[in-house]
Amino acid sequence: MKQTIYQNIISRKRAEKKSFAVLIDPDKVDANSIEQLVGLATNAQVDYFFVGGSLVISNYLDDCIRQIKTSCTIPVILFPGAPTQVSRYADALLYLSLISGRNPELLIGQHVVSAPFIKQSGLEIISTGYMVIDGGSPTSVSYISNATPIPADKNEIAMCTAMAGEMLGMKLIYMDAGSGAKRPITESMIDKIAQNINVPLIIGGGITQPEKAYLNCKAGADIIVVGNAVEKDPSLIKEMSDAIHSIPIKI
Ligand code: 1GP
């Protein structure tokens, strides 16, 4: 039987294989740029595409995912900024609860309203504890979520939040400094969280250098997400991917 996306993530983690996810914002791509991105990602052995954005103004989500799916075998995982960002053409959906904030709408409210619709989509649903960490300046996610990010130097708060998310049954923890963050999440925070949870840890926001992606993996990240930097310079995909995959795997 075919592995689910979550089983795939778990088996990679067990083998200590680090993964690279390229984030695509459907508002910022067209058919030509998707073709280019898919070609580069396939060549660079990218592990996942995350698709989503804080807004998604265009009506391009379905077409964007269909184009990716017809041109490669890289799994497409929805990373929705709103409950409307659902496409049945994707392989899975990160069912995000903003556990770092205290906005009840993003903790549970929007989930209640969209639950029947999400279930109907038939998508693989992966419950994800989503934590926004202060990235040095307001980002779309910090503004739209109307919730205070965890201060960048409060490792203990982040640790307790991630532990609570795991004990509540969340299957992934995603720590995000926000798209285009000035300061990505520190290795000391990543290390603290990774030491205290067993579920896979996703790290993103403001990662622009392959070296930083490598250090994040060394500190305990399982999946690195990069959006902005590869949007600006798609040739970075290969360098990022090589850096992330250069971490030795368990034999
Ligand atoms: C944002 O984690 C993602 O939600 C990626 O951030 O666009 O800064 O790479 P960047």
JSON list of N, CA, C and O in Angstrom, two decimals, residues 24-38 50-53 55-71 76 78 84-90:
[
{"chain": "A", "resi": 24, "resn": "ILE", "atom": "N", "xyz": [5.41, 27.54, -2.21]},
{"chain": "A", "resi": 24, "resn": "ILE", "atom": "CA", "xyz": [4.91, 28.28, -3.38]},
{"chain": "A", "resi": 24, "resn": "ILE", "atom": "C", "xyz": [3.66, 29.05, -2.96]},
{"chain": "A", "resi": 24, "resn": "ILE", "atom": "O", "xyz": [2.71, 28.47, -2.43]},
{"chain": "A", "resi": 25, "resn": "ASP", "atom": "N", "xyz": [3.71, 30.36, -3.19]},
{"chain": "A", "resi": 25, "resn": "ASP", "atom": "CA", "xyz": [2.53, 31.20, -2.94]},
{"chain": "A", "resi": 25, "resn": "ASP", "atom": "C", "xyz": [1.80, 31.35, -4.28]},
{"chain": "A", "resi": 25, "resn": "ASP", "atom": "O", "xyz": [2.36, 31.95, -5.22]},
{"chain": "A", "resi": 26, "resn": "PRO", "atom": "N", "xyz": [0.59, 30.81, -4.39]},
{"chain": "A", "resi": 26, "resn": "PRO", "atom": "CA", "xyz": [-0.09, 30.83, -5.70]},
{"chain": "A", "resi": 26, "resn": "PRO", "atom": "C", "xyz": [-0.28, 32.24, -6.27]},
{"chain": "A", "resi": 26, "resn": "PRO", "atom": "O", "xyz": [-0.44, 32.38, -7.48]},
{"chain": "A", "resi": 27, "resn": "ASP", "atom": "N", "xyz": [-0.25, 33.24, -5.40]},
{"chain": "A", "resi": 27, "resn": "ASP", "atom": "CA", "xyz": [-0.38, 34.63, -5.89]},
{"chain": "A", "resi": 27, "resn": "ASP", "atom": "C", "xyz": [0.87, 35.11, -6.62]},
{"chain": "A", "resi": 27, "resn": "ASP", "atom": "O", "xyz": [0.83, 36.11, -7.32]},
{"chain": "A", "resi": 28, "resn": "LYS", "atom": "N", "xyz": [1.98, 34.43, -6.39]},
{"chain": "A", "resi": 28, "resn": "LYS", "atom": "CA", "xyz": [3.24, 34.96, -6.91]},
{"chain": "A", "resi": 28, "resn": "LYS", "atom": "C", "xyz": [3.82, 34.14, -8.06]},
{"chain": "A", "resi": 28, "resn": "LYS", "atom": "O", "xyz": [4.97, 34.33, -8.44]},
{"chain": "A", "resi": 29, "resn": "VAL", "atom": "N", "xyz": [3.04, 33.19, -8.58]},
{"chain": "A", "resi": 29, "resn": "VAL", "atom": "CA", "xyz": [3.56, 32.37, -9.68]},
{"chain": "A", "resi": 29, "resn": "VAL", "atom": "C", "xyz": [2.61, 32.37, -10.86]},
{"chain": "A", "resi": 29, "resn": "VAL", "atom": "O", "xyz": [1.44, 32.70, -10.73]},
{"chain": "A", "resi": 30, "resn": "ASP", "atom": "N", "xyz": [3.15, 31.98, -12.01]},
{"chain": "A", "resi": 30, "resn": "ASP", "atom": "CA", "xyz": [2.30, 31.74, -13.18]},
{"chain": "A", "resi": 30, "resn": "ASP", "atom": "C", "xyz": [2.78, 30.45, -13.83]},
{"chain": "A", "resi": 30, "resn": "ASP", "atom": "O", "xyz": [3.70, 29.81, -13.31]},
{"chain": "A", "resi": 31, "resn": "ALA", "atom": "N", "xyz": [2.14, 30.07, -14.92]},
{"chain": "A", "resi": 31, "resn": "ALA", "atom": "CA", "xyz": [2.46, 28.77, -15.53]},
{"chain": "A", "resi": 31, "resn": "ALA", "atom": "C", "xyz": [3.95, 28.64, -15.84]},
{"chain": "A", "resi": 31, "resn": "ALA", "atom": "O", "xyz": [4.56, 27.59, -15.62]},
{"chain": "A", "resi": 32, "resn": "ASN", "atom": "N", "xyz": [4.58, 29.74, -16.33]},
{"chain": "A", "resi": 32, "resn": "ASN", "atom": "CA", "xyz": [5.99, 29.66, -16.67]},
{"chain": "A", "resi": 32, "resn": "ASN", "atom": "C", "xyz": [6.88, 29.49, -15.45]},
{"chain": "A", "resi": 32, "resn": "ASN", "atom": "O", "xyz": [7.80, 28.68, -15.45]},
{"chain": "A", "resi": 33, "resn": "SER", "atom": "N", "xyz": [6.59, 30.28, -14.40]},
{"chain": "A", "resi": 33, "resn": "SER", "atom": "CA", "xyz": [7.46, 30.17, -13.22]},
{"chain": "A", "resi": 33, "resn": "SER", "atom": "C", "xyz": [7.27, 28.83, -12.52]},
{"chain": "A", "resi": 33, "resn": "SER", "atom": "O", "xyz": [8.21, 28.27, -11.96]},
{"chain": "A", "resi": 34, "resn": "ILE", "atom": "N", "xyz": [6.04, 28.29, -12.57]},
{"chain": "A", "resi": 34, "resn": "ILE", "atom": "CA", "xyz": [5.84, 26.96, -11.96]},
{"chain": "A", "resi": 34, "resn": "ILE", "atom": "C", "xyz": [6.67, 25.92, -12.72]},
{"chain": "A", "resi": 34, "resn": "ILE", "atom": "O", "xyz": [7.35, 25.09, -12.12]},
{"chain": "A", "resi": 35, "resn": "GLU", "atom": "N", "xyz": [6.63, 26.02, -14.03]},
{"chain": "A", "resi": 35, "resn": "GLU", "atom": "CA", "xyz": [7.39, 25.05, -14.84]},
{"chain": "A", "resi": 35, "resn": "GLU", "atom": "C", "xyz": [8.88, 25.11, -14.48]},
{"chain": "A", "resi": 35, "resn": "GLU", "atom": "O", "xyz": [9.53, 24.08, -14.30]},
{"chain": "A", "resi": 36, "resn": "GLN", "atom": "N", "xyz": [9.37, 26.34, -14.33]},
{"chain": "A", "resi": 36, "resn": "GLN", "atom": "CA", "xyz": [10.78, 26.50, -13.99]},
{"chain": "A", "resi": 36, "resn": "GLN", "atom": "C", "xyz": [11.08, 25.93, -12.59]},
{"chain": "A", "resi": 36, "resn": "GLN", "atom": "O", "xyz": [12.02, 25.17, -12.39]},
{"chain": "A", "resi": 37, "resn": "LEU", "atom": "N", "xyz": [10.19, 26.28, -11.64]},
{"chain": "A", "resi": 37, "resn": "LEU", "atom": "CA", "xyz": [10.39, 25.81, -10.26]},
{"chain": "A", "resi": 37, "resn": "LEU", "atom": "C", "xyz": [10.36, 24.29, -10.17]},
{"chain": "A", "resi": 37, "resn": "LEU", "atom": "O", "xyz": [11.19, 23.68, -9.50]},
{"chain": "A", "resi": 38, "resn": "VAL", "atom": "N", "xyz": [9.38, 23.69, -10.86]},
{"chain": "A", "resi": 38, "resn": "VAL", "atom": "CA", "xyz": [9.25, 22.23, -10.81]},
{"chain": "A", "resi": 38, "resn": "VAL", "atom": "C", "xyz": [10.49, 21.56, -11.40]},
{"chain": "A", "resi": 38, "resn": "VAL", "atom": "O", "xyz": [11.02, 20.59, -10.84]},
{"chain": "A", "resi": 50, "resn": "PHE", "atom": "N", "xyz": [5.22, 22.94, -0.43]},
{"chain": "A", "resi": 50, "resn": "PHE", "atom": "CA", "xyz": [4.16, 23.49, 0.40]},
{"chain": "A", "resi": 50, "resn": "PHE", "atom": "C", "xyz": [3.49, 24.57, -0.45]},
{"chain": "A", "resi": 50, "resn": "PHE", "atom": "O", "xyz": [4.20, 25.37, -1.09]},
{"chain": "A", "resi": 51, "resn": "VAL", "atom": "N", "xyz": [2.17, 24.59, -0.46]},
{"chain": "A", "resi": 51, "resn": "VAL", "atom": "CA", "xyz": [1.47, 25.61, -1.26]},
{"chain": "A", "resi": 51, "resn": "VAL", "atom": "C", "xyz": [0.50, 26.37, -0.37]},
{"chain": "A", "resi": 51, "resn": "VAL", "atom": "O", "xyz": [-0.32, 25.77, 0.33]},
{"chain": "A", "resi": 52, "resn": "GLY", "atom": "N", "xyz": [0.64, 27.67, -0.37]},
{"chain": "A", "resi": 52, "resn": "GLY", "atom": "CA", "xyz": [-0.26, 28.51, 0.43]},
{"chain": "A", "resi": 52, "resn": "GLY", "atom": "C", "xyz": [0.35, 29.88, 0.64]},
{"chain": "A", "resi": 52, "resn": "GLY", "atom": "O", "xyz": [1.47, 30.15, 0.21]},
{"chain": "A", "resi": 53, "resn": "GLY", "atom": "N", "xyz": [-0.42, 30.73, 1.29]},
{"chain": "A", "resi": 53, "resn": "GLY", "atom": "CA", "xyz": [0.07, 32.08, 1.59]},
{"chain": "A", "resi": 53, "resn": "GLY", "atom": "C", "xyz": [-0.87, 32.70, 2.60]},
{"chain": "A", "resi": 53, "resn": "GLY", "atom": "O", "xyz": [-1.97, 32.18, 2.83]},
{"chain": "A", "resi": 55, "resn": "LEU", "atom": "N", "xyz": [-2.57, 35.33, 2.31]},
{"chain": "A", "resi": 55, "resn": "LEU", "atom": "CA", "xyz": [-3.78, 35.89, 1.71]},
{"chain": "A", "resi": 55, "resn": "LEU", "atom": "C", "xyz": [-4.37, 35.00, 0.61]},
{"chain": "A", "resi": 55, "resn": "LEU", "atom": "O", "xyz": [-5.47, 34.53, 0.71]},
{"chain": "A", "resi": 56, "resn": "VAL", "atom": "N", "xyz": [-3.61, 34.73, -0.42]},
{"chain": "A", "resi": 56, "resn": "VAL", "atom": "CA", "xyz": [-4.07, 34.07, -1.66]},
{"chain": "A", "resi": 56, "resn": "VAL", "atom": "C", "xyz": [-5.29, 34.81, -2.24]},
{"chain": "A", "resi": 56, "resn": "VAL", "atom": "O", "xyz": [-6.45, 34.46, -2.00]},
{"chain": "A", "resi": 57, "resn": "ILE", "atom": "N", "xyz": [-4.95, 35.86, -2.97]},
{"chain": "A", "resi": 57, "resn": "ILE", "atom": "CA", "xyz": [-5.96, 36.75, -3.54]},
{"chain": "A", "resi": 57, "resn": "ILE", "atom": "C", "xyz": [-6.48, 36.17, -4.86]},
{"chain": "A", "resi": 57, "resn": "ILE", "atom": "O", "xyz": [-7.65, 36.28, -5.18]},
{"chain": "A", "resi": 58, "resn": "SER", "atom": "N", "xyz": [-5.57, 35.56, -5.60]},
{"chain": "A", "resi": 58, "resn": "SER", "atom": "CA", "xyz": [-5.96, 35.06, -6.93]},
{"chain": "A", "resi": 58, "resn": "SER", "atom": "C", "xyz": [-6.79, 33.79, -6.79]},
{"chain": "A", "resi": 58, "resn": "SER", "atom": "O", "xyz": [-6.90, 33.20, -5.72]},
{"chain": "A", "resi": 59, "resn": "ASN", "atom": "N", "xyz": [-7.31, 33.34, -7.91]},
{"chain": "A", "resi": 59, "resn": "ASN", "atom": "CA", "xyz": [-8.13, 32.13, -7.92]},
{"chain": "A", "resi": 59, "resn": "ASN", "atom": "C", "xyz": [-7.34, 30.99, -8.56]},
{"chain": "A", "resi": 59, "resn": "ASN", "atom": "O", "xyz": [-7.87, 30.20, -9.30]},
{"chain": "A", "resi": 60, "resn": "TYR", "atom": "N", "xyz": [-6.07, 30.94, -8.26]},
{"chain": "A", "resi": 60, "resn": "TYR", "atom": "CA", "xyz": [-5.14, 30.14, -9.04]},
{"chain": "A", "resi": 60, "resn": "TYR", "atom": "C", "xyz": [-4.71, 28.87, -8.31]},
{"chain": "A", "resi": 60, "resn": "TYR", "atom": "O", "xyz": [-3.93, 28.09, -8.83]},
{"chain": "A", "resi": 61, "resn": "LEU", "atom": "N", "xyz": [-5.24, 28.66, -7.10]},
{"chain": "A", "resi": 61, "resn": "LEU", "atom": "CA", "xyz": [-4.76, 27.55, -6.28]},
{"chain": "A", "resi": 61, "resn": "LEU", "atom": "C", "xyz": [-4.90, 26.19, -6.98]},
{"chain": "A", "resi": 61, "resn": "LEU", "atom": "O", "xyz": [-3.92, 25.44, -7.10]},
{"chain": "A", "resi": 62, "resn": "ASP", "atom": "N", "xyz": [-6.10, 25.87, -7.45]},
{"chain": "A", "resi": 62, "resn": "ASP", "atom": "CA", "xyz": [-6.32, 24.57, -8.09]},
{"chain": "A", "resi": 62, "resn": "ASP", "atom": "C", "xyz": [-5.41, 24.39, -9.31]},
{"chain": "A", "resi": 62, "resn": "ASP", "atom": "O", "xyz": [-4.74, 23.36, -9.46]},
{"chain": "A", "resi": 63, "resn": "ASP", "atom": "N", "xyz": [-5.38, 25.41, -10.16]},
{"chain": "A", "resi": 63, "resn": "ASP", "atom": "CA", "xyz": [-4.58, 25.29, -11.40]},
{"chain": "A", "resi": 63, "resn": "ASP", "atom": "C", "xyz": [-3.10, 25.14, -11.08]},
{"chain": "A", "resi": 63, "resn": "ASP", "atom": "O", "xyz": [-2.38, 24.38, -11.71]},
{"chain": "A", "resi": 64, "resn": "CYS", "atom": "N", "xyz": [-2.67, 25.91, -10.09]},
{"chain": "A", "resi": 64, "resn": "CYS", "atom": "CA", "xyz": [-1.26, 25.86, -9.68]},
{"chain": "A", "resi": 64, "resn": "CYS", "atom": "C", "xyz": [-0.89, 24.44, -9.24]},
{"chain": "A", "resi": 64, "resn": "CYS", "atom": "O", "xyz": [0.10, 23.87, -9.69]},
{"chain": "A", "resi": 65, "resn": "ILE", "atom": "N", "xyz": [-1.73, 23.84, -8.40]},
{"chain": "A", "resi": 65, "resn": "ILE", "atom": "CA", "xyz": [-1.43, 22.49, -7.89]},
{"chain": "A", "resi": 65, "resn": "ILE", "atom": "C", "xyz": [-1.54, 21.45, -9.01]},
{"chain": "A", "resi": 65, "resn": "ILE", "atom": "O", "xyz": [-0.70, 20.56, -9.11]},
{"chain": "A", "resi": 66, "resn": "ARG", "atom": "N", "xyz": [-2.54, 21.61, -9.86]},
{"chain": "A", "resi": 66, "resn": "ARG", "atom": "CA", "xyz": [-2.68, 20.65, -10.96]},
{"chain": "A", "resi": 66, "resn": "ARG", "atom": "C", "xyz": [-1.46, 20.68, -11.86]},
{"chain": "A", "resi": 66, "resn": "ARG", "atom": "O", "xyz": [-0.98, 19.64, -12.31]},
{"chain": "A", "resi": 67, "resn": "GLN", "atom": "N", "xyz": [-0.97, 21.87, -12.11]},
{"chain": "A", "resi": 67, "resn": "GLN", "atom": "CA", "xyz": [0.22, 21.96, -12.97]},
{"chain": "A", "resi": 67, "resn": "GLN", "atom": "C", "xyz": [1.42, 21.27, -12.32]},
{"chain": "A", "resi": 67, "resn": "GLN", "atom": "O", "xyz": [2.17, 20.54, -12.97]},
{"chain": "A", "resi": 68, "resn": "ILE", "atom": "N", "xyz": [1.59, 21.50, -11.01]},
{"chain": "A", "resi": 68, "resn": "ILE", "atom": "CA", "xyz": [2.72, 20.84, -10.32]},
{"chain": "A", "resi": 68, "resn": "ILE", "atom": "C", "xyz": [2.55, 19.32, -10.41]},
{"chain": "A", "resi": 68, "resn": "ILE", "atom": "O", "xyz": [3.49, 18.59, -10.73]},
{"chain": "A", "resi": 69, "resn": "LYS", "atom": "N", "xyz": [1.32, 18.86, -10.12]},
{"chain": "A", "resi": 69, "resn": "LYS", "atom": "CA", "xyz": [1.09, 17.41, -10.07]},
{"chain": "A", "resi": 69, "resn": "LYS", "atom": "C", "xyz": [1.28, 16.73, -11.43]},
{"chain": "A", "resi": 69, "resn": "LYS", "atom": "O", "xyz": [1.68, 15.57, -11.48]},
{"chain": "A", "resi": 70, "resn": "THR", "atom": "N", "xyz": [0.97, 17.46, -12.50]},
{"chain": "A", "resi": 70, "resn": "THR", "atom": "CA", "xyz": [1.13, 16.82, -13.81]},
{"chain": "A", "resi": 70, "resn": "THR", "atom": "C", "xyz": [2.59, 16.82, -14.27]},
{"chain": "A", "resi": 70, "resn": "THR", "atom": "O", "xyz": [2.96, 16.05, -15.14]},
{"chain": "A", "resi": 71, "resn": "SER", "atom": "N", "xyz": [3.42, 17.67, -13.65]},
{"chain": "A", "resi": 71, "resn": "SER", "atom": "CA", "xyz": [4.80, 17.71, -14.14]},
{"chain": "A", "resi": 71, "resn": "SER", "atom": "C", "xyz": [5.83, 17.05, -13.23]},
{"chain": "A", "resi": 71, "resn": "SER", "atom": "O", "xyz": [7.01, 17.00, -13.60]},
{"chain": "A", "resi": 76, "resn": "VAL", "atom": "N", "xyz": [2.60, 17.43, -2.90]},
{"chain": "A", "resi": 76, "resn": "VAL", "atom": "CA", "xyz": [2.14, 18.81, -2.68]},
{"chain": "A", "resi": 76, "resn": "VAL", "atom": "C", "xyz": [1.32, 18.85, -1.39]},
{"chain": "A", "resi": 76, "resn": "VAL", "atom": "O", "xyz": [0.30, 18.16, -1.26]},
{"chain": "A", "resi": 78, "resn": "LEU", "atom": "N", "xyz": [-0.72, 21.27, 1.28]},
{"chain": "A", "resi": 78, "resn": "LEU", "atom": "CA", "xyz": [-1.32, 22.60, 1.48]},
{"chain": "A", "resi": 78, "resn": "LEU", "atom": "C", "xyz": [-0.89, 23.17, 2.83]},
{"chain": "A", "resi": 78, "resn": "LEU", "atom": "O", "xyz": [-0.94, 22.47, 3.85]},
{"chain": "A", "resi": 84, "resn": "THR", "atom": "N", "xyz": [-10.30, 28.73, 3.35]},
{"chain": "A", "resi": 84, "resn": "THR", "atom": "CA", "xyz": [-10.71, 28.64, 1.95]},
{"chain": "A", "resi": 84, "resn": "THR", "atom": "C", "xyz": [-9.60, 28.08, 1.06]},
{"chain": "A", "resi": 84, "resn": "THR", "atom": "O", "xyz": [-9.86, 27.69, -0.08]},
{"chain": "A", "resi": 85, "resn": "GLN", "atom": "N", "xyz": [-8.40, 28.03, 1.56]},
{"chain": "A", "resi": 85, "resn": "GLN", "atom": "CA", "xyz": [-7.27, 27.58, 0.73]},
{"chain": "A", "resi": 85, "resn": "GLN", "atom": "C", "xyz": [-7.17, 26.05, 0.71]},
{"chain": "A", "resi": 85, "resn": "GLN", "atom": "O", "xyz": [-6.22, 25.47, 1.24]},
{"chain": "A", "resi": 86, "resn": "VAL", "atom": "N", "xyz": [-8.18, 25.43, 0.15]},
{"chain": "A", "resi": 86, "resn": "VAL", "atom": "CA", "xyz": [-8.22, 23.98, 0.09]},
{"chain": "A", "resi": 86, "resn": "VAL", "atom": "C", "xyz": [-8.35, 23.57, -1.37]},
{"chain": "A", "resi": 86, "resn": "VAL", "atom": "O", "xyz": [-9.13, 24.17, -2.11]},
{"chain": "A", "resi": 87, "resn": "SER", "atom": "N", "xyz": [-7.56, 22.59, -1.76]},
{"chain": "A", "resi": 87, "resn": "SER", "atom": "CA", "xyz": [-7.68, 22.07, -3.12]},
{"chain": "A", "resi": 87, "resn": "SER", "atom": "C", "xyz": [-7.60, 20.56, -3.07]},
{"chain": "A", "resi": 87, "resn": "SER", "atom": "O", "xyz": [-6.69, 19.99, -2.47]},
{"chain": "A", "resi": 88, "resn": "ARG", "atom": "N", "xyz": [-8.57, 19.92, -3.70]},
{"chain": "A", "resi": 88, "resn": "ARG", "atom": "CA", "xyz": [-8.57, 18.44, -3.66]},
{"chain": "A", "resi": 88, "resn": "ARG", "atom": "C", "xyz": [-7.46, 17.84, -4.50]},
{"chain": "A", "resi": 88, "resn": "ARG", "atom": "O", "xyz": [-7.23, 16.63, -4.47]},
{"chain": "A", "resi": 89, "resn": "TYR", "atom": "N", "xyz": [-6.77, 18.66, -5.27]},
{"chain": "A", "resi": 89, "resn": "TYR", "atom": "CA", "xyz": [-5.68, 18.15, -6.10]},
{"chain": "A", "resi": 89, "resn": "TYR", "atom": "C", "xyz": [-4.38, 17.94, -5.30]},
{"chain": "A", "resi": 89, "resn": "TYR", "atom": "O", "xyz": [-3.45, 17.30, -5.77]},
{"chain": "A", "resi": 90, "resn": "ALA", "atom": "N", "xyz": [-4.33, 18.49, -4.09]},
{"chain": "A", "resi": 90, "resn": "ALA", "atom": "CA", "xyz": [-3.12, 18.35, -3.27]},
{"chain": "A", "resi": 90, "resn": "ALA", "atom": "C", "xyz": [-3.06, 16.94, -2.67]},
{"chain": "A", "resi": 90, "resn": "ALA", "atom": "O", "xyz": [-4.03, 16.18, -2.73]}
]
